[in-house]
């Protein structure tokens, strides 16, 4: 933990009133001495540079991300039903899934 008389800003939730901070890191890195530092600094900076210049990036499009989300939901539904499910799944398919989860004591 860091406590100081000077405001401590950070990249993910700037707040000029902060005087106490819990030290750690978040995936893109942390701001230190006015620079982004951390495990994904280069990746983050390269991505921002490509986006700002209008160049293609290796990241998924919205359509690709939606497709992967629906596949993940189908995996989950298939595991819960203990059978294969046809693709693409629909909202109605999702309603048919039995819920396991915790049971009330007693």
XYZ file of N, CA, C and O in Angstrom:
424
model
N 0.854 -1.162 0.000
C 0.000 0.000 0.000
C 0.902 1.227 0.000
O 1.950 1.236 0.622
N 0.459 2.254 -0.725
C 1.201 3.500 -0.803
C 0.295 4.632 -0.332
O -0.825 4.770 -0.819
N 0.753 5.405 0.643
C 0.017 6.583 1.123
C 0.921 7.784 0.935
O 2.103 7.750 1.287
N 0.376 8.854 0.360
C 1.192 10.017 0.044
C 0.382 11.304 0.172
O -0.841 11.273 0.228
N 1.063 12.418 0.206
C 0.383 13.716 0.242
C 0.087 14.216 -1.168
O -0.635 15.175 -1.347
N 0.651 13.557 -2.174
C 0.444 13.911 -3.579
C -0.571 12.969 -4.207
O -0.545 11.767 -3.960
N -1.461 13.508 -5.031
C -2.460 12.676 -5.711
C -1.770 11.635 -6.592
O -0.782 11.930 -7.252
N -2.295 10.414 -6.574
C -1.748 9.324 -7.373
C -2.751 8.934 -8.439
O -3.762 8.324 -8.141
N -2.493 9.282 -9.669
C -3.367 8.889 -10.769
C -2.975 7.518 -11.285
O -1.891 7.023 -11.022
N -3.856 6.900 -11.993
C -3.561 5.629 -12.644
C -4.348 5.566 -13.936
O -5.252 6.357 -14.157
N -4.001 4.639 -14.807
C -4.575 4.597 -16.135
C -6.029 4.209 -16.214
O -6.742 4.658 -17.098
N -6.521 3.378 -15.309
C -7.859 2.834 -15.484
C -8.956 3.612 -14.782
O -10.115 3.477 -15.127
N -8.663 4.437 -13.788
C -9.699 5.218 -13.091
C -9.086 6.473 -12.489
O -8.945 6.564 -11.279
N -8.701 7.438 -13.330
C -8.053 8.641 -12.788
C -8.925 9.343 -11.753
O -10.115 9.504 -11.941
N -8.315 9.733 -10.651
C -9.023 10.406 -9.575
C -8.016 11.283 -8.844
O -7.141 10.784 -8.133
N -8.132 12.599 -9.006
C -7.162 13.528 -8.411
C -7.216 13.538 -6.893
O -6.287 14.015 -6.252
N -8.271 13.007 -6.293
C -8.398 13.020 -4.837
C -7.714 11.827 -4.176
O -7.594 11.779 -2.959
N -7.268 10.855 -4.975
C -6.661 9.650 -4.396
C -5.343 9.969 -3.717
O -4.465 10.557 -4.306
N -5.205 9.530 -2.487
C -3.950 9.705 -1.757
C -3.403 8.360 -1.274
O -2.294 8.272 -0.792
N -4.225 7.322 -1.362
C -3.811 5.986 -0.946
C -4.048 5.047 -2.120
O -5.064 5.121 -2.799
N -3.104 4.168 -2.375
C -3.236 3.237 -3.483
C -2.714 1.870 -3.054
O -1.789 1.775 -2.253
N -3.326 0.828 -3.591
C -2.856 -0.530 -3.379
C -1.988 -0.879 -4.575
O -2.456 -0.866 -5.706
N -0.736 -1.138 -4.339
C 0.196 -1.367 -5.434
C -0.087 -2.692 -6.110
O -0.410 -3.688 -5.478
N 0.037 -2.693 -7.379
C -0.203 -3.889 -8.173
C -0.112 -3.508 -9.628
O 0.377 -2.442 -9.975
N -0.611 -4.343 -10.466
C -0.550 -4.073 -11.889
C -1.846 -4.523 -12.527
O -2.502 -5.427 -12.055
N -2.205 -3.871 -13.606
C -3.315 -4.340 -14.405
C -2.757 -4.671 -15.782
O -1.660 -4.213 -16.131
N -3.431 -5.494 -16.592
C -2.810 -6.081 -17.779
C -2.044 -5.138 -18.709
O -0.924 -5.459 -19.073
N -2.579 -3.967 -19.109
C -1.784 -3.151 -20.017
C -0.545 -2.559 -19.364
O 0.377 -2.154 -20.040
N -0.498 -2.472 -18.057
C 0.640 -1.888 -17.361
C 0.179 -0.779 -16.436
O -1.006 -0.576 -16.230
N 1.121 -0.070 -15.889
C 0.838 1.034 -14.973
C 1.578 2.272 -15.446
O 2.613 2.187 -16.098
N 1.043 3.435 -15.094
C 1.721 4.686 -15.392
C 2.766 4.933 -14.302
O 2.455 4.868 -13.113
N 3.999 5.177 -14.708
C 5.077 5.507 -13.773
C 5.986 6.511 -14.455
O 6.393 6.307 -15.609
N 6.256 7.611 -13.767
C 7.095 8.675 -14.312
C 6.583 9.152 -15.663
O 7.350 9.450 -16.576
N 5.265 9.177 -15.815
C 4.651 9.680 -17.042
C 4.666 8.721 -18.216
O 4.321 9.095 -19.322
N 5.066 7.474 -17.997
C 5.125 6.489 -19.073
C 4.379 5.223 -18.682
O 4.317 4.865 -17.509
N 3.834 4.548 -19.687
C 3.197 3.262 -19.465
C 4.280 2.213 -19.303
O 5.192 2.102 -20.115
N 4.214 1.457 -18.224
C 5.183 0.397 -17.965
C 4.430 -0.851 -17.537
O 3.407 -0.758 -16.898
N 4.945 -1.990 -17.874
C 4.323 -3.220 -17.425
C 4.409 -4.320 -18.464
O 4.985 -4.145 -19.542
N 3.822 -5.471 -18.164
C 3.991 -6.664 -18.981
C 3.442 -6.550 -20.404
O 3.938 -7.207 -21.297
N 2.435 -5.725 -20.620
C 1.843 -5.627 -21.955
C 2.051 -4.237 -22.563
O 1.352 -3.839 -23.483
N 3.027 -3.526 -22.077
C 3.263 -2.156 -22.546
C 3.471 -2.098 -24.050
O 2.803 -1.348 -24.749
N 4.406 -2.896 -24.576
C 4.705 -2.837 -26.008
C 3.489 -3.206 -26.840
O 3.184 -2.553 -27.831
N 2.791 -4.252 -26.438
C 1.594 -4.692 -27.160
C 0.538 -3.593 -27.176
O -0.077 -3.310 -28.198
N 0.316 -2.962 -26.021
C -0.680 -1.901 -25.908
C -0.303 -0.707 -26.768
O -1.135 -0.165 -27.516
N 0.958 -0.293 -26.704
C 1.405 0.853 -27.499
C 1.327 0.564 -28.992
O 0.905 1.422 -29.777
N 1.721 -0.636 -29.421
C 1.635 -0.991 -30.835
C 0.184 -0.959 -31.313
O -0.105 -0.451 -32.399
N -0.718 -1.503 -30.498
C -2.138 -1.514 -30.865
C -2.664 -0.088 -30.978
O -3.332 0.255 -31.958
N -2.373 0.771 -29.992
C -2.826 2.158 -30.041
C -2.262 2.883 -31.257
O -2.973 3.645 -31.922
N -0.994 2.657 -31.578
C -0.393 3.290 -32.746
C -1.078 2.841 -34.029
O -1.370 3.659 -34.903
N -1.351 1.558 -34.161
C -2.004 1.055 -35.371
C -3.424 1.593 -35.494
O -3.843 1.994 -36.572
N -4.170 1.623 -34.379
C -5.532 2.151 -34.411
C -5.517 3.636 -34.785
O -6.288 4.087 -35.625
N -4.601 4.404 -34.195
C -4.552 5.844 -34.463
C -4.140 6.148 -35.900
O -4.508 7.189 -36.442
N -3.376 5.246 -36.531
C -2.955 5.445 -37.918
C -3.909 4.795 -38.920
O -3.688 4.865 -40.125
N -4.971 4.143 -38.410
C -5.930 3.494 -39.302
C -5.408 2.223 -39.943
O -5.905 1.795 -40.985
N -4.397 1.597 -39.345
C -3.831 0.357 -39.880
C -4.571 -0.850 -39.315
O -5.131 -0.782 -38.223
N -4.572 -1.966 -40.051
C -5.248 -3.158 -39.515
C -4.540 -3.681 -38.271
O -3.332 -3.502 -38.112
N -5.302 -4.299 -37.395
C -4.738 -4.915 -36.190
C -5.060 -6.400 -36.213
O -5.878 -6.860 -37.007
N -4.424 -7.137 -35.326
C -4.653 -8.582 -35.248
C -5.870 -8.922 -34.404
O -6.200 -10.072 -34.219
N -6.565 -7.918 -33.882
C -7.682 -8.157 -32.985
C -8.941 -8.556 -33.742
O -9.111 -8.217 -34.915
N -9.812 -9.261 -33.055
C -11.052 -9.750 -33.645
C -11.990 -8.605 -33.996
O -12.024 -7.586 -33.316
N -12.761 -8.809 -35.057
C -13.825 -7.867 -35.385
C -14.996 -8.142 -34.451
O -15.029 -9.177 -33.762
N -15.985 -7.269 -34.461
C -17.173 -7.483 -33.633
C -17.870 -8.782 -34.049
O -18.325 -9.550 -33.196
N -17.952 -9.051 -35.346
C -18.606 -10.278 -35.828
C -17.845 -11.523 -35.366
O -18.447 -12.516 -34.942
N -16.504 -11.477 -35.436
C -15.700 -12.613 -34.982
C -15.862 -12.819 -33.469
O -15.987 -13.957 -33.001
N -15.866 -11.734 -32.722
C -16.030 -11.834 -31.273
C -17.392 -12.416 -30.923
O -17.504 -13.275 -30.042
N -18.437 -11.985 -31.619
C -19.784 -12.514 -31.365
C -19.835 -14.001 -31.679
O -20.408 -14.789 -30.925
N -19.216 -14.402 -32.796
C -19.185 -15.816 -33.163
C -18.522 -16.648 -32.071
O -19.036 -17.698 -31.677
N -17.395 -16.181 -31.539
C -16.688 -16.927 -30.491
C -17.495 -16.963 -29.192
O -17.510 -17.965 -28.495
N -18.197 -15.869 -28.905
C -19.056 -15.844 -27.724
C -20.163 -16.883 -27.850
O -20.440 -17.637 -26.913
N -20.794 -16.946 -29.018
C -21.877 -17.908 -29.215
C -21.354 -19.347 -29.172
O -22.026 -20.234 -28.648
N -20.142 -19.580 -29.690
C -19.550 -20.917 -29.580
C -19.310 -21.282 -28.120
O -19.574 -22.407 -27.692
N -18.815 -20.332 -27.344
C -18.569 -20.570 -25.920
C -19.876 -20.879 -25.200
O -19.939 -21.792 -24.363
N -20.939 -20.136 -25.531
C -22.240 -20.400 -24.916
C -22.753 -21.782 -25.324
O -23.371 -22.483 -24.522
N -22.477 -22.188 -26.571
C -22.889 -23.519 -27.021
C -22.130 -24.608 -26.270
O -22.703 -25.638 -25.899
N -20.832 -24.376 -26.008
C -20.055 -25.338 -25.211
C -20.696 -25.508 -23.834
O -20.870 -26.619 -23.340
N -21.032 -24.387 -23.216
C -21.626 -24.401 -21.884
C -22.970 -25.123 -21.897
O -23.247 -25.971 -21.041
N -23.804 -24.809 -22.882
C -25.116 -25.453 -22.996
C -24.963 -26.947 -23.222
O -25.649 -27.755 -22.588
N -24.053 -27.341 -24.090
C -23.820 -28.752 -24.363
C -23.368 -29.491 -23.108
O -23.834 -30.596 -22.822
N -22.489 -28.875 -22.337
C -22.019 -29.507 -21.101
C -23.157 -29.659 -20.099
O -23.267 -30.687 -19.428
N -24.015 -28.651 -20.004
C -25.126 -28.725 -19.054
C -26.167 -29.759 -19.460
O -26.741 -30.438 -18.604
N -26.422 -29.869 -20.765
C -27.421 -30.827 -21.250
C -26.829 -32.222 -21.425
O -27.554 -33.188 -21.625
N -25.508 -32.296 -21.393
C -24.786 -33.558 -21.580
C -25.116 -34.200 -22.932
O -25.313 -35.402 -23.052
N -25.179 -33.326 -23.954
C -25.399 -33.799 -25.325
C -24.935 -32.713 -26.291
O -24.748 -31.567 -25.910
N -24.757 -33.124 -27.539
C -24.380 -32.152 -28.566
C -25.552 -31.211 -28.831
O -26.714 -31.604 -28.708
N -25.263 -29.981 -29.158
C -26.304 -29.012 -29.515
C -26.014 -28.492 -30.918
O -24.867 -28.287 -31.292
N -27.075 -28.303 -31.724
C -26.849 -27.783 -33.081
C -26.478 -26.297 -33.043
O -26.928 -25.563 -32.174
N -25.656 -25.910 -34.004
C -25.264 -24.511 -34.129
C -26.004 -23.886 -35.300
O -26.285 -24.567 -36.260
N -26.295 -22.617 -35.275
C -26.088 -21.709 -34.150
C -27.166 -21.911 -33.092
O -28.280 -22.351 -33.405
N -26.846 -21.585 -31.852
C -27.838 -21.687 -30.791
C -28.679 -20.411 -30.795
O -28.264 -19.381 -31.311
N -29.861 -20.514 -30.219
C -30.748 -19.355 -30.136
C -31.040 -19.064 -28.673
O -30.695 -19.840 -27.786
N -31.721 -17.952 -28.429
C -32.105 -17.598 -27.060
C -33.008 -18.692 -26.483
O -32.931 -19.009 -25.301
N -33.854 -19.287 -27.320
C -34.748 -20.356 -26.856
C -33.935 -21.578 -26.431
O -34.240 -22.218 -25.435
N -32.866 -21.896 -27.180
C -31.988 -23.008 -26.797
C -31.410 -22.783 -25.411
O -31.316 -23.697 -24.602
N -31.020 -21.555 -25.135
C -30.418 -21.238 -23.848
C -31.405 -21.418 -22.705
O -31.020 -21.761 -21.599
N -32.694 -21.194 -22.946
C -33.704 -21.334 -21.899
C -33.920 -22.795 -21.514
O -34.368 -23.105 -20.425
N -33.582 -23.719 -22.415
C -33.840 -25.134 -22.160
C -32.813 -25.755 -21.223
O -33.000 -26.847 -20.731
N -31.750 -25.049 -20.922
C -30.671 -25.651 -20.136
C -31.079 -25.836 -18.662
O -31.519 -24.894 -18.023
N -30.897 -27.020 -18.145
C -31.118 -27.209 -16.710
C -29.976 -26.607 -15.931
O -28.832 -26.652 -16.364
N -30.276 -26.021 -14.818
C -29.263 -25.407 -13.966
C -28.851 -26.382 -12.880
O -29.685 -26.931 -12.184
N -27.554 -26.594 -12.751
C -27.023 -27.400 -11.658
C -26.921 -26.518 -10.434
O -27.912 -26.161 -9.832
N -25.731 -26.115 -10.124
C -25.512 -25.136 -9.087
C -25.695 -25.673 -7.680
O -25.793 -26.865 -7.450
N -25.787 -24.762 -6.746
C -25.894 -25.106 -5.333
C -27.323 -25.463 -4.973
O -28.269 -24.891 -5.486
N -27.456 -26.400 -4.061
C -28.769 -26.787 -3.557
C -28.935 -26.275 -2.141
O -27.958 -26.184 -1.396
N -30.143 -25.966 -1.778
C -30.416 -25.493 -0.415
C -30.186 -26.635 0.567
O -30.472 -27.798 0.284
N -29.647 -26.308 1.710
C -29.413 -27.311 2.755
C -30.733 -27.757 3.346
O -31.674 -26.983 3.453
N -30.789 -29.034 3.733
C -31.968 -29.465 4.450
C -32.630 -30.544 3.837
O -33.170 -31.348 3.496
